[in-house]
GROMACS .gro file of C-alpha atoms in nm:
model
  241
    1MET     CA    1  25.114  -1.026  23.121
    2LYS     CA    2  25.067  -1.237  23.434
    3PRO     CA    3  25.206  -1.063  23.744
    4ASP     CA    4  25.491  -1.249  23.912
    5LEU     CA    5  25.497  -1.334  24.280
    6THR     CA    6  25.702  -1.030  24.375
    7GLU     CA    7  25.458  -0.792  24.202
    8LEU     CA    8  25.155  -0.964  24.356
    9CYS     CA    9  25.305  -0.934  24.704
   10ARG     CA   10  25.379  -0.567  24.642
   11GLN     CA   11  25.021  -0.502  24.529
   12LEU     CA   12  24.878  -0.691  24.827
   13ARG     CA   13  25.130  -0.542  25.071
   14LEU     CA   14  25.266  -0.878  25.183
   15ALA     CA   15  25.619  -0.811  25.298
   16HIS     CA   16  25.764  -1.157  25.369
   17VAL     CA   17  25.589  -1.412  25.146
   18VAL     CA   18  25.840  -1.380  24.859
   19ASP     CA   19  26.137  -1.448  25.086
   20TYR     CA   20  25.971  -1.752  25.240
   21VAL     CA   21  25.877  -1.906  24.903
   22ALA     CA   22  26.228  -1.836  24.766
   23GLN     CA   23  26.382  -2.021  25.060
   24GLN     CA   24  26.175  -2.331  24.985
   25GLN     CA   25  26.310  -2.355  24.628
   26ASP     CA   26  25.992  -2.537  24.526
   27GLU     CA   27  25.843  -2.445  24.189
   28GLN     CA   28  25.508  -2.608  24.266
   29MET     CA   29  25.482  -2.407  24.586
   30ASN     CA   30  25.566  -2.091  24.394
   31GLU     CA   31  25.288  -2.158  24.143
   32LEU     CA   32  25.038  -2.245  24.416
   33VAL     CA   33  25.113  -1.927  24.613
   34GLU     CA   34  25.081  -1.721  24.294
   35ARG     CA   35  24.737  -1.870  24.225
   36LEU     CA   36  24.628  -1.804  24.584
   37LEU     CA   37  24.742  -1.443  24.568
   38VAL     CA   38  24.573  -1.387  24.232
   39ALA     CA   39  24.251  -1.518  24.390
   40GLU     CA   40  24.302  -1.289  24.691
   41LYS     CA   41  24.360  -0.988  24.465
   42GLU     CA   42  24.045  -1.062  24.263
   43GLY     CA   43  23.842  -1.112  24.581
   44ARG     CA   44  23.958  -0.777  24.717
   45ARG     CA   45  23.871  -0.613  24.385
   46ARG     CA   46  23.517  -0.753  24.389
   47ALA     CA   47  23.467  -0.652  24.752
   48LYS     CA   48  23.585  -0.298  24.684
   49LEU     CA   49  23.360  -0.273  24.378
   50GLY     CA   50  23.059  -0.389  24.578
   51LYS     CA   51  23.133  -0.137  24.850
   52LEU     CA   52  23.180   0.150  24.604
   53VAL     CA   53  22.857   0.065  24.417
   54GLN     CA   54  22.663   0.042  24.743
   55GLN     CA   55  22.799   0.372  24.870
   56ALA     CA   56  22.724   0.546  24.538
   57GLY     CA   57  22.349   0.525  24.596
   58PHE     CA   58  22.243   0.435  24.243
   59PRO     CA   59  21.862   0.396  24.230
   60HIS     CA   60  21.907   0.112  23.979
   61LEU     CA   61  22.218  -0.054  23.844
   62LYS     CA   62  22.265   0.000  23.471
   63THR     CA   63  22.525  -0.115  23.219
   64PHE     CA   64  22.582  -0.044  22.852
   65ASP     CA   65  22.469  -0.390  22.741
   66GLY     CA   66  22.223  -0.325  22.459
   67TYR     CA   67  22.244   0.053  22.503
   68VAL     CA   68  22.146   0.244  22.188
   69ASP     CA   69  22.329   0.571  22.117
   70ASP     CA   70  22.227   0.659  21.761
   71HIS     CA   71  21.998   0.936  21.891
   72ILE     CA   72  22.280   1.107  22.082
   73THR     CA   73  22.493   1.390  21.944
   74PHE     CA   74  22.843   1.365  22.090
   75PRO     CA   75  23.092   1.651  22.109
   76GLY     CA   76  23.361   1.654  21.840
   77GLY     CA   77  23.600   1.360  21.850
   78HIS     CA   78  23.398   1.169  22.107
   79THR     CA   79  23.193   0.852  22.092
   80LEU     CA   80  23.033   0.639  22.360
   81ASP     CA   81  23.338   0.411  22.353
   82VAL     CA   82  23.566   0.710  22.414
   83LEU     CA   83  23.358   0.821  22.713
   84ARG     CA   84  23.361   0.468  22.852
   85GLU     CA   85  23.742   0.481  22.861
   86MET     CA   86  23.689   0.733  23.145
   87THR     CA   87  23.989   0.948  23.052
   88TRP     CA   88  23.778   1.255  23.134
   89LEU     CA   89  23.747   1.151  23.498
   90PRO     CA   90  24.110   1.193  23.614
   91CYS     CA   91  24.114   1.520  23.416
   92ARG     CA   92  23.822   1.636  23.636
   93GLU     CA   93  23.607   1.711  23.333
   94ASN     CA   94  23.227   1.717  23.342
   95LEU     CA   95  22.960   1.548  23.132
   96LEU     CA   96  22.635   1.735  23.068
   97LEU     CA   97  22.362   1.510  22.929
   98MET     CA   98  22.089   1.732  22.787
   99GLY     CA   99  21.765   1.639  22.614
  100ALA     CA  100  21.413   1.507  22.618
  101VAL     CA  101  21.264   1.296  22.895
  102GLY     CA  102  21.308   0.921  22.862
  103THR     CA  103  21.592   0.922  22.611
  104GLY     CA  104  21.852   0.740  22.818
  105LYS     CA  105  22.032   1.018  23.004
  106THR     CA  106  21.998   0.865  23.351
  107HIS     CA  107  22.087   0.522  23.210
  108MET     CA  108  22.411   0.658  23.063
  109ALA     CA  109  22.498   0.854  23.378
  110THR     CA  110  22.444   0.546  23.595
  111ALA     CA  111  22.636   0.312  23.366
  112LEU     CA  112  22.931   0.554  23.358
  113GLY     CA  113  22.912   0.578  23.735
  114VAL     CA  114  22.926   0.199  23.766
  115GLU     CA  115  23.224   0.194  23.528
  116ALA     CA  116  23.398   0.451  23.750
  117CYS     CA  117  23.336   0.223  24.050
  118ARG     CA  118  23.488  -0.067  23.858
  119ARG     CA  119  23.800   0.144  23.820
  120GLY     CA  120  23.818   0.205  24.193
  121GLN     CA  121  23.673   0.558  24.190
  122ALA     CA  122  23.432   0.688  24.453
  123VAL     CA  123  23.096   0.795  24.308
  124GLN     CA  124  22.788   0.960  24.458
  125PHE     CA  125  22.453   0.966  24.276
  126TYR     CA  126  22.173   1.209  24.367
  127ARG     CA  127  21.857   1.329  24.206
  128ALA     CA  128  21.909   1.703  24.217
  129SER     CA  129  21.595   1.762  24.423
  130ASP     CA  130  21.700   1.495  24.675
  131LEU     CA  131  22.045   1.650  24.715
  132VAL     CA  132  21.894   1.994  24.774
  133ALA     CA  133  21.664   1.844  25.037
  134VAL     CA  134  21.961   1.684  25.213
  135LEU     CA  135  22.160   2.008  25.196
  136GLN     CA  136  21.873   2.202  25.350
  137GLU     CA  137  21.834   1.941  25.624
  138LYS     CA  138  22.207   1.948  25.704
  139PHE     CA  139  22.206   2.328  25.700
  140ALA     CA  140  21.918   2.341  25.948
  141ALA     CA  141  22.092   2.086  26.173
  142GLY     CA  142  22.424   2.271  26.167
  143ALA     CA  143  22.593   1.976  25.994
  144LEU     CA  144  22.639   2.125  25.646
  145SER     CA  145  23.017   2.167  25.659
  146ARG     CA  146  23.072   1.803  25.750
  147PHE     CA  147  22.841   1.689  25.469
  148ARG     CA  148  23.017   1.908  25.213
  149GLU     CA  149  23.352   1.767  25.323
  150LYS     CA  150  23.212   1.419  25.265
  151LEU     CA  151  23.103   1.514  24.912
  152LYS     CA  152  23.450   1.654  24.840
  153LYS     CA  153  23.597   1.306  24.886
  154VAL     CA  154  23.415   1.152  24.589
  155ASP     CA  155  23.574   1.140  24.244
  156LEU     CA  156  23.246   1.169  24.054
  157LEU     CA  157  22.923   1.342  24.158
  158ILE     CA  158  22.614   1.258  23.950
  159LEU     CA  159  22.325   1.507  23.960
  160ASP     CA  160  22.022   1.357  23.792
  161GLU     CA  161  21.705   1.533  23.675
  162VAL     CA  162  21.814   1.895  23.707
  163GLY     CA  163  21.516   2.088  23.581
  164TYR     CA  164  21.226   1.879  23.704
  165VAL     CA  165  21.168   2.061  24.034
  166PRO     CA  166  21.233   2.433  24.101
  167PHE     CA  167  21.440   2.515  24.409
  168SER     CA  168  21.399   2.776  24.678
  169GLN     CA  169  21.656   3.054  24.699
  170THR     CA  170  21.828   2.875  24.989
  171GLY     CA  171  21.824   2.543  24.804
  172SER     CA  172  21.969   2.702  24.490
  173GLU     CA  173  22.247   2.868  24.685
  174LEU     CA  174  22.333   2.546  24.868
  175LEU     CA  175  22.351   2.348  24.543
  176PHE     CA  176  22.561   2.620  24.382
  177ASN     CA  177  22.813   2.593  24.666
  178VAL     CA  178  22.844   2.216  24.611
  179ILE     CA  179  22.905   2.266  24.239
  180ALA     CA  180  23.156   2.540  24.317
  181ASP     CA  181  23.336   2.294  24.548
  182CYS     CA  182  23.358   2.045  24.260
  183TYR     CA  183  23.497   2.297  24.010
  184GLU     CA  184  23.832   2.169  23.882
  185GLN     CA  185  23.851   1.932  24.180
  186GLN     CA  186  23.600   1.659  24.090
  187SER     CA  187  23.403   1.548  23.787
  188VAL     CA  188  23.028   1.605  23.769
  189ILE     CA  189  22.769   1.438  23.548
  190VAL     CA  190  22.446   1.635  23.511
  191THR     CA  191  22.130   1.517  23.337
  192SER     CA  192  21.867   1.774  23.244
  193ASN     CA  193  21.561   1.803  23.025
  194LEU     CA  194  21.604   2.182  22.999
  195GLU     CA  195  21.833   2.393  22.787
  196PHE     CA  196  22.070   2.616  22.983
  197GLY     CA  197  21.861   2.922  22.894
  198GLN     CA  198  21.573   2.770  23.090
  199TRP     CA  199  21.766   2.696  23.408
  200THR     CA  200  21.673   3.033  23.560
  201SER     CA  201  21.322   2.892  23.606
  202ILE     CA  202  21.475   2.627  23.835
  203PHE     CA  203  21.737   2.830  24.024
  204GLY     CA  204  21.552   3.162  24.032
  205SER     CA  205  21.840   3.408  24.024
  206THR     CA  206  21.981   3.489  23.681
  207LYS     CA  207  22.317   3.581  23.835
  208LEU     CA  208  22.344   3.258  24.034
  209THR     CA  209  22.232   3.049  23.735
  210SER     CA  210  22.493   3.209  23.510
  211ALA     CA  211  22.768   3.146  23.765
  212LEU     CA  212  22.658   2.786  23.813
  213VAL     CA  213  22.639   2.709  23.440
  214ASP     CA  214  22.974   2.879  23.386
  215ARG     CA  215  23.143   2.640  23.630
  216LEU     CA  216  22.972   2.334  23.486
  217VAL     CA  217  23.041   2.400  23.117
  218HIS     CA  218  23.408   2.486  23.166
  219HIS     CA  219  23.601   2.161  23.106
  220ALA     CA  220  23.274   1.989  23.005
  221HIS     CA  221  23.155   1.757  22.731
  222ILE     CA  222  22.795   1.832  22.633
  223LEU     CA  223  22.582   1.553  22.485
  224SER     CA  224  22.246   1.616  22.319
  225PHE     CA  225  21.974   1.347  22.344
  226THR     CA  226  21.688   1.357  22.095
  227GLY     CA  227  21.398   1.134  21.993
  228GLU     CA  228  21.093   0.999  22.171
  229SER     CA  229  21.086   0.853  22.519
  230PHE     CA  230  21.195   0.488  22.535
  231ARG     CA  231  20.955   0.432  22.825
  232LEU     CA  232  20.662   0.575  22.631
  233LYS     CA  233  20.756   0.372  22.325
  234GLN     CA  234  20.774   0.051  22.526
  235ALA     CA  235  20.441   0.125  22.695
  236MET     CA  236  20.274   0.185  22.358
  237GLU     CA  237  20.413  -0.142  22.225
  238ARG     CA  238  20.242  -0.329  22.510
  239ILE     CA  239  19.898  -0.193  22.417
  240PRO     CA  240  19.701  -0.458  22.223
  241GLN     CA  241  19.643  -0.361  21.863
   0.00000   0.00000   0.00000
């Protein structure tokens, strides 16, 4: 349903336009002002989306155009279309994308992050090793608290490639604190090539790893990615026969 002039002015916080147009008693003016305000609303939406996407720090922009999901095992009652509705985000639920390298986990995480931005949600994307490096840098500079407060303001935190690089004890503890901050307050998407039982090799401490996994899996949807690497498959297809 097309919004009327009163609703448009409310959404755009224009307090006096409706009264002025009503006083003119000119239907053509009313229609023209409506079209102008619709254009203003759309322009603001695009500007906000661009700002949110830029602030998110995606390494590459991805969408679901042409995305193949027949190699993904979804939790009961879920499909890719259900996840794309983003109902899990306001519920502060997590998505854990687990499986082999090159099977589309980062692509899905990024595309869902872009969809969240489209819906006006603040997103922050980090490779796990990069976030740990930033946390250690902020800790050494005495600026950790301010950085953690900044992270608390996002609606969705994406941690990519958990499991590729082992962390120091300090790095593991710093990352744990960030995840603990997110617990039941923000949604987290994690991609990993390791099963949970192997995460001790990354975080070192069995106790810390158990506590971290416990917070992530509570209120989480776990997706399993199988099959061969898309990147390897594409590279092999380019080799002359």
